[in-house]
Amino acid sequence: MTFKLLVLPGDGIGPEVIAQARRVIDWFVARRGLKVEIEEDLLGGASHDRHGTFLTEATKARARAADAVLIGAEGGPKWAHLRSGSGPEARSGLIRLRRELEVYANLRPIKAFAALSQESPLKAEVIRGVDLVIVRELTGGVYFGEPRGIEKLPDGTRRGVDTQVYTTPEIERVARAAFELARTRRRRVASVDKANVMQTGVLWRQEVQRLHQAAYSDVTLENVLADNCAMQLIRDPRQFDVIVTDNLFGDLLSDGAAMIAGSLGMLPSASLGAPDARGRRKAIYEPVHGSAPDIAGTNAANPLGAVLSVAMMLRHSLGLGAEAELLERAVEAALASGLRTADIAAPGTSVVTTAAMGDGVIAALEAAARG
Ligand code: NAD
């Protein structure tokens, strides 16, 4: 069956990194018989410039009809003023699309690449062998809770309100995704909350513990406070296998943990919905980074987060684990050959363009196919 993929390059460096991801998909089509039908559409600022909204109804419909969506990045200073207030444009197209597809489990793998051990700001002996996944709840919590907005007070000052809210089903389904993932790995889950100060944290902890006792007692569960987790990720990241946490903490902790991989530009992600009757899940694949307006248009962005997102798509949506590993090994080989975009280059060493890093990955795939 042909796999239907919707590609939304978005803004800033989004189109630049997605161009390299598409070359990789084309390679799997040409050399490994992958059957994929690709549609491309606008998202974010690019969509706003053309249609007056970050996400059109037509794009939403295309995303619903697709087997998966591959996204670059969205946003930038040109459109930042549209995001204040409480109207529909106050939320990015990406956030609306995640909600529309109900992709509640956001998997963010963090790996230390041996070739980059000297480039990370963390010590090589601290990050050696790190292999963890942050499972971030993606469609609830403070990014969606109501009421939200900014209001004017009678004395002329203003008040901003966001609401952190979670329900039992929202916690249970993401915790289930984390326990299931842990069963395919080292069978350890760290559940991260602020149960010491937040009511949503108390509920989070109780629901995760209840599910653990009922269905996943073969997995080791520990509860970690979010502030302590931030510290432990820097002090001793090897202690973690799967981390499950809410939308806000997951956002912060995964950006921090990016430094283990050397750069935000290295990190891929998969956002998965509930399995349907045939076991298929709605899915969005995207690099973790944003649109990086500071380097957009300079062919300097690191495309490996986008390329590794394709590997996650091969694994999670297409069930092609061996092909995913082939691509991950090609990325490692490209790094081992010395290729570095600016974000992962040691000071004074030579730097390659976005496209040249893409060339390196394709060359490594070719070498692996020959070898
Ligand atoms: P950012 O991730 O775009 O950039 C942070 C820093 O990391 C910048 O210095 C940037 O140059 C660097 N960087 C990011 N990706 C890189 C890559 N692939 N290669 C090399 N360097 C890279 O975050 P920001 O600057 O806080 O946000 C910029 C815009 O992106 C904002 O409009 C924000 O709303 C948006 N944003 C979008 C997403 C998304 O689409 N998923 C995520 C975060 C931020």
CSV table of C-alpha atoms and ligand atoms in Angstrom, one decimal, residues 13 17 71-77 83 94 98 263-265 286-295 300-303 343, ligand 1:
chain,number,residue,atom,x,y,z
A,13,ILE,CA,15.1,27.1,8.2
A,17,VAL,CA,16.1,21.2,6.5
A,71,ILE,CA,7.0,19.4,9.4
A,72,GLY,CA,10.0,21.7,9.2
A,73,ALA,CA,9.5,24.6,11.7
A,74,GLU,CA,7.1,27.5,12.1
A,75,GLY,CA,7.1,31.1,13.2
A,76,GLY,CA,9.4,34.1,13.2
A,77,PRO,CA,9.6,37.8,14.2
A,83,ARG,CA,0.2,35.8,18.5
A,94,LEU,CA,1.6,23.7,14.6
A,98,ARG,CA,-1.2,18.7,17.0
A,263,SER,CA,22.8,20.9,19.4
A,264,LEU,CA,19.1,21.5,19.1
A,265,GLY,CA,19.6,20.9,15.4
A,286,GLU,CA,9.4,17.1,13.0
A,287,PRO,CA,12.8,18.3,14.3
A,288,VAL,CA,12.6,19.7,17.8
A,289,HIS,CA,14.2,23.0,16.8
A,290,GLY,CA,12.3,26.2,15.7
A,291,SER,CA,12.6,28.3,12.6
A,292,ALA,CA,16.0,29.8,13.7
A,293,PRO,CA,15.4,33.2,12.1
A,294,ASP,CA,19.0,34.2,13.0
A,295,ILE,CA,20.4,31.7,10.4
A,300,ALA,CA,23.9,26.9,7.5
A,301,ALA,CA,21.2,25.0,9.4
A,302,ASN,CA,21.9,21.5,10.7
A,303,PRO,CA,19.4,19.2,8.8
A,343,ASP,CA,26.2,24.4,15.4
B,1,NAD,P1,15.0,28.1,17.6
B,1,NAD,O1,15.0,26.6,17.8
B,1,NAD,O2,14.5,28.5,16.2
B,1,NAD,O3,16.5,28.6,17.7
B,1,NAD,C1,17.3,28.6,18.9
B,1,NAD,C2,18.8,28.6,18.5
B,1,NAD,O4,19.2,27.4,18.0
B,1,NAD,C3,19.1,29.7,17.5
B,1,NAD,O5,20.3,30.3,17.8
B,1,NAD,C4,19.2,28.9,16.2
B,1,NAD,O6,20.1,29.4,15.2
B,1,NAD,C5,19.7,27.5,16.7
B,1,NAD,N1,19.2,26.4,15.9
B,1,NAD,C6,18.0,25.9,15.9
B,1,NAD,N2,17.8,25.0,15.0
B,1,NAD,C7,19.0,24.9,14.4
B,1,NAD,C8,19.5,24.0,13.4
B,1,NAD,N3,18.8,23.1,12.8
B,1,NAD,N4,20.8,24.2,13.0
B,1,NAD,C9,21.6,25.1,13.6
B,1,NAD,N5,21.2,25.9,14.6
B,1,NAD,C10,19.9,25.8,15.0
B,1,NAD,O7,14.2,28.8,18.7
B,1,NAD,P2,13.9,30.3,18.9
B,1,NAD,O8,14.9,31.2,18.4
B,1,NAD,O9,13.5,30.5,20.3
B,1,NAD,O10,12.6,30.5,18.1
B,1,NAD,C11,12.6,31.1,16.7
B,1,NAD,C12,11.2,30.9,16.1
B,1,NAD,O11,10.8,29.6,16.0
B,1,NAD,C13,10.1,31.6,17.0
B,1,NAD,O12,9.1,32.2,16.1
B,1,NAD,C14,9.4,30.4,17.7
B,1,NAD,O13,8.1,30.6,18.0
B,1,NAD,C15,9.6,29.3,16.7
B,1,NAD,N6,9.6,28.0,17.2
B,1,NAD,C16,9.0,27.0,16.4
B,1,NAD,C17,9.1,25.7,16.8
B,1,NAD,C18,8.5,24.7,15.9
B,1,NAD,O14,8.1,25.0,14.8
B,1,NAD,N7,8.5,23.4,16.3
B,1,NAD,C19,9.8,25.3,18.0
B,1,NAD,C20,10.4,26.3,18.7
B,1,NAD,C21,10.3,27.6,18.3
